Amino acid sequence: MITITNPIQKGFYPDPSICRVKEEYYMVHSTFAYAPGIPVFKSNNLRDWQQIGHVLEREEQLCLKGARVSQGLYAPTIRYYNEKFYVICTNVSGGGNFYVTADDAKGPWSDPTYLKDAPGIDPSLFFDNGTCYYVGQRAKENAAYYGDCEIWIQELDLKEGKLVGESVSIFDGSMKHTIWAEGPHLYHKDNYYYLLLAEGGTAYDHSVVVARSLSVSGPYESCPHNPVLTHRHLGHSYPIQCIGHGDLVESPCGDWFMVMLGTRPRNGCAELGRETFLAEVKWEEDWPVVNPLVGKIMEQQKMLFLPGSDKTKPAGKGDILWTSPLDMRCLGLRENPATLPQRVERGRLFLPFKTVTIEDISVPSFICTRLLSRSFEAWVELEADLMDGEEAGLVYFYDESHYVKAVVKNTAGVNEAVIIKRSGDEVSEWGRTAVTGKIHTIYLKGEDQQLCVEADQRVIADSIELKELCSEMAGGFTGCTIGVYAASSHKESTRSAAFGTLYLDFMD
């Protein structure tokens, strides 16, 4: 028995899907409108994860033009069959449901194959006796209410890249008036086919339920003790909330585990977004029991753990050094930062000043990384010979209308340190403090859901509220990010701002 710490993936790593190949485990997550899309992680013990790549890196693989931050890529599923990896996903902003393949999980991955007549979101693949099945979610034909959904399957011809035969509805939820039956996964164990899915929406009423059948096409019976996992009954003061959207994996020793998403809100706000948690699974009377004798997810949890090295560097830790190619933790909005007209020279990142128009979703020069802790420090040295209307610095970002910019801005030839917070239609400003020279240090410190900002070692603001920059207050499905930023109110030019190392200290 050893103690693990949940979450096993801190920060904005939602909708986990997992598979095992021999002694190694692979996991993927949703990325919505961030790019590159769908990070791939690898582990040999389920506790320590190392990022090895992204599924969607090339422009022809990922179209996010016009996507809002919480649109784009929803709920990928990763599976391995016949010496090939498969990831299936939904791009709600362009094309719908698609799958890609790779011989190696770290890539390169194929261009997407989009599927016709495949409505809904959160698809999965299931391989059984040489047949591939598409497992999907869709609204019922005569839906009685918003979120009245069903789970369906249909054979997928991988050679032709299309669905064949008839689709079959197999389950519409474990309760009367179930909302958002989604995130389906199929497994075959002993005599039964098991359908694992989410219900209740991805907020406080989220849950994991299961049904089983002797035939892949049903009929499926609901588990008598559904939901097999939820925190909806624990009250909003329990430190882990929104538990749901699970995926099962079997170890080489025959032990079973589940990964699932959850949040860790404080004062009703989960700025880190939906994170990934781990639980043990035992089988009793041919039904899964999650964390026996406990029945919930805990932050510190003892479990019979798997053998494997624990020397993997924790995901997301450490400063971001500007390299070519960029650190895998680097993200852009709607386009891979590797495709931006940026360059790296002598350890510095040169970002072009770009015209930013938020309302029509143009793309700024913004390269960011996930926020992994509420208690953090982030700082960067900026070098720029600013012209009128240009600005550069750091951004604490939730979405297009909820962010804090800490920048040096040139207005009519005068450089000023300025902090601008946007929360919906409300815009607040601090600073307008004159600074001199071309080199500036921007420093952010997050503590107790407040932000302190310094520019050139002078405090510009020391208590900016951050609580409303989260899904609970602003809507959406993501978590916060922090990144370097350069923009201009004028036409785009070839001029750039230069950034040194992005120093990051996440304190838990």
Short mmCIF file of C-alpha atoms in Angstrom, two decimals, residues 53-222:
data_model
loop_
_atom_site.label_atom_id
_atom_site.label_comp_id
_atom_site.label_asym_id
_atom_site.label_seq_id
_atom_site.Cartn_x
_atom_site.Cartn_y
_atom_site.Cartn_z
CA GLY A 53 3.54 14.97 -27.55
CA HIS A 54 0.28 16.30 -28.96
CA VAL A 55 -2.18 14.59 -31.26
CA LEU A 56 -3.07 17.63 -33.41
CA GLU A 57 -0.05 19.79 -34.20
CA ARG A 58 -0.28 20.63 -37.90
CA GLU A 59 -2.53 23.30 -39.38
CA GLU A 60 -4.25 20.76 -41.65
CA GLN A 61 -5.15 18.65 -38.60
CA LEU A 62 -6.85 21.32 -36.54
CA CYS A 63 -9.28 24.03 -37.60
CA LEU A 64 -10.20 26.38 -34.75
CA LYS A 65 -10.91 29.50 -36.78
CA GLY A 66 -13.62 31.53 -35.06
CA ALA A 67 -13.77 29.23 -32.03
CA ARG A 68 -14.44 30.68 -28.61
CA VAL A 69 -12.17 29.40 -25.83
CA SER A 70 -14.66 26.76 -24.62
CA GLN A 71 -15.46 25.52 -28.11
CA GLY A 72 -13.12 23.47 -30.29
CA LEU A 73 -12.03 20.00 -29.15
CA TYR A 74 -14.27 18.04 -26.77
CA ALA A 75 -13.54 14.79 -24.92
CA PRO A 76 -11.04 12.68 -26.89
CA THR A 77 -10.79 8.93 -26.40
CA ILE A 78 -7.53 7.01 -26.88
CA ARG A 79 -7.43 3.31 -27.72
CA TYR A 80 -4.84 0.82 -29.01
CA TYR A 81 -5.68 -1.98 -31.41
CA ASN A 82 -3.66 -4.18 -33.75
CA GLU A 83 -0.40 -2.26 -33.17
CA LYS A 84 -1.97 1.13 -33.83
CA PHE A 85 -3.13 4.01 -31.64
CA TYR A 86 -6.48 5.65 -32.27
CA VAL A 87 -7.82 8.94 -30.93
CA ILE A 88 -11.40 9.94 -31.65
CA CYS A 89 -12.75 13.36 -30.75
CA THR A 90 -15.28 16.10 -31.54
CA ASN A 91 -14.38 19.47 -33.03
CA VAL A 92 -17.56 21.36 -32.25
CA SER A 93 -16.23 24.39 -34.14
CA GLY A 94 -15.41 22.71 -37.41
CA GLY A 95 -16.14 19.29 -38.87
CA GLY A 96 -17.74 17.41 -36.00
CA ASN A 97 -16.55 13.93 -35.03
CA PHE A 98 -13.27 12.57 -36.39
CA TYR A 99 -10.52 10.08 -35.65
CA VAL A 100 -6.75 9.99 -36.18
CA THR A 101 -4.19 7.20 -35.97
CA ALA A 102 -0.50 6.77 -35.15
CA ASP A 103 2.01 3.95 -34.86
CA ASP A 104 3.58 5.69 -31.87
CA ALA A 105 1.61 7.67 -29.31
CA LYS A 106 4.11 10.53 -29.41
CA GLY A 107 3.30 10.97 -33.10
CA PRO A 108 3.19 11.89 -35.81
CA TRP A 109 -0.58 11.43 -36.02
CA SER A 110 -2.53 11.17 -39.25
CA ASP A 111 -4.76 13.85 -40.70
CA PRO A 112 -8.33 13.59 -39.34
CA THR A 113 -10.95 11.35 -40.89
CA TYR A 114 -14.28 13.12 -40.34
CA LEU A 115 -17.34 10.93 -40.07
CA LYS A 116 -20.63 11.67 -41.81
CA ASP A 117 -23.93 11.05 -40.06
CA ALA A 118 -22.25 10.97 -36.64
CA PRO A 119 -24.15 13.52 -34.52
CA GLY A 120 -23.38 14.37 -30.92
CA ILE A 121 -20.20 14.76 -28.91
CA ASP A 122 -17.76 12.67 -26.85
CA PRO A 123 -17.33 9.68 -29.18
CA SER A 124 -15.42 6.53 -28.29
CA LEU A 125 -14.11 3.49 -30.16
CA PHE A 126 -14.58 -0.13 -29.13
CA PHE A 127 -12.84 -3.08 -30.80
CA ASP A 128 -14.44 -6.51 -30.51
CA ASN A 129 -13.66 -9.67 -32.47
CA GLY A 130 -12.14 -7.77 -35.36
CA THR A 131 -14.96 -5.20 -35.55
CA CYS A 132 -14.61 -1.54 -34.68
CA TYR A 133 -17.64 0.16 -33.14
CA TYR A 134 -18.31 3.86 -32.91
CA VAL A 135 -19.86 4.67 -29.53
CA GLY A 136 -21.54 8.04 -29.46
CA GLN A 137 -23.94 10.39 -27.74
CA ARG A 138 -26.79 12.26 -29.38
CA ALA A 139 -30.02 14.04 -28.55
CA LYS A 140 -33.06 11.78 -28.64
CA GLU A 141 -35.20 12.04 -31.74
CA ASN A 142 -38.13 13.36 -29.71
CA ALA A 143 -36.16 14.95 -26.88
CA ALA A 144 -38.46 16.07 -24.07
CA TYR A 145 -36.02 18.62 -22.63
CA TYR A 146 -32.60 20.15 -23.16
CA GLY A 147 -30.02 17.47 -22.38
CA ASP A 148 -32.37 14.55 -23.12
CA CYS A 149 -29.75 12.31 -24.73
CA GLU A 150 -29.02 8.69 -25.59
CA ILE A 151 -25.97 6.53 -26.22
CA TRP A 152 -25.71 4.78 -29.57
CA ILE A 153 -23.34 2.48 -31.42
CA GLN A 154 -22.64 1.72 -35.05
CA GLU A 155 -20.00 -0.25 -36.90
CA LEU A 156 -17.09 1.81 -38.21
CA ASP A 157 -15.30 0.63 -41.35
CA LEU A 158 -11.74 1.79 -40.73
CA LYS A 159 -10.60 0.98 -44.28
CA GLU A 160 -13.30 3.17 -45.80
CA GLY A 161 -13.33 5.67 -42.94
CA LYS A 162 -17.11 5.67 -42.60
CA LEU A 163 -19.95 4.32 -40.51
CA VAL A 164 -21.73 1.30 -41.96
CA GLY A 165 -24.92 -0.57 -41.14
CA GLU A 166 -27.57 0.77 -38.77
CA SER A 167 -27.04 2.80 -35.65
CA VAL A 168 -28.50 1.29 -32.47
CA SER A 169 -29.60 3.22 -29.42
CA ILE A 170 -28.39 1.27 -26.36
CA PHE A 171 -28.93 3.44 -23.26
CA ASP A 172 -30.54 6.73 -22.26
CA GLY A 173 -29.47 7.09 -18.66
CA SER A 174 -29.72 5.40 -15.28
CA MET A 175 -32.40 7.70 -13.82
CA LYS A 176 -35.70 9.17 -14.91
CA HIS A 177 -35.19 12.43 -16.76
CA THR A 178 -31.43 11.97 -16.93
CA ILE A 179 -29.65 14.99 -18.37
CA TRP A 180 -26.53 14.81 -20.51
CA ALA A 181 -25.91 11.11 -20.82
CA GLU A 182 -22.50 11.49 -22.48
CA GLY A 183 -18.84 10.46 -22.53
CA PRO A 184 -19.57 6.77 -23.28
CA HIS A 185 -16.92 4.04 -23.15
CA LEU A 186 -17.45 0.32 -23.86
CA TYR A 187 -15.42 -2.58 -22.39
CA HIS A 188 -15.65 -6.37 -22.54
CA LYS A 189 -14.90 -8.23 -19.31
CA ASP A 190 -15.69 -11.90 -18.72
CA ASN A 191 -19.26 -12.47 -19.93
CA TYR A 192 -20.41 -8.87 -20.10
CA TYR A 193 -20.11 -5.75 -22.18
CA TYR A 194 -19.93 -2.75 -19.88
CA LEU A 195 -21.01 0.77 -20.82
CA LEU A 196 -19.48 3.50 -18.67
CA LEU A 197 -20.79 7.03 -19.11
CA ALA A 198 -21.28 10.41 -17.47
CA GLU A 199 -24.60 11.90 -16.38
CA GLY A 200 -25.83 15.09 -14.78
CA GLY A 201 -23.73 17.63 -16.67
CA THR A 202 -20.14 18.50 -15.87
CA ALA A 203 -20.86 20.73 -12.84
CA TYR A 204 -21.84 19.82 -9.26
CA ASP A 205 -24.28 17.06 -10.33
CA HIS A 206 -21.72 15.22 -12.45
CA SER A 207 -21.49 11.44 -12.02
CA VAL A 208 -20.23 8.14 -13.42
CA VAL A 209 -22.76 5.41 -14.16
CA VAL A 210 -22.51 1.94 -15.65
CA ALA A 211 -24.72 -0.53 -17.51
CA ARG A 212 -24.03 -4.03 -18.82
CA SER A 213 -25.24 -6.45 -21.46
CA LEU A 214 -24.48 -9.93 -22.76
CA SER A 215 -24.48 -8.47 -26.29
CA VAL A 216 -22.63 -5.44 -27.59
CA SER A 217 -25.86 -4.11 -29.09
CA GLY A 218 -27.88 -4.59 -25.91
CA PRO A 219 -30.22 -4.60 -24.18
CA TYR A 220 -28.24 -2.92 -21.36
CA GLU A 221 -29.28 -3.11 -17.73
CA SER A 222 -28.45 -0.27 -15.39
#
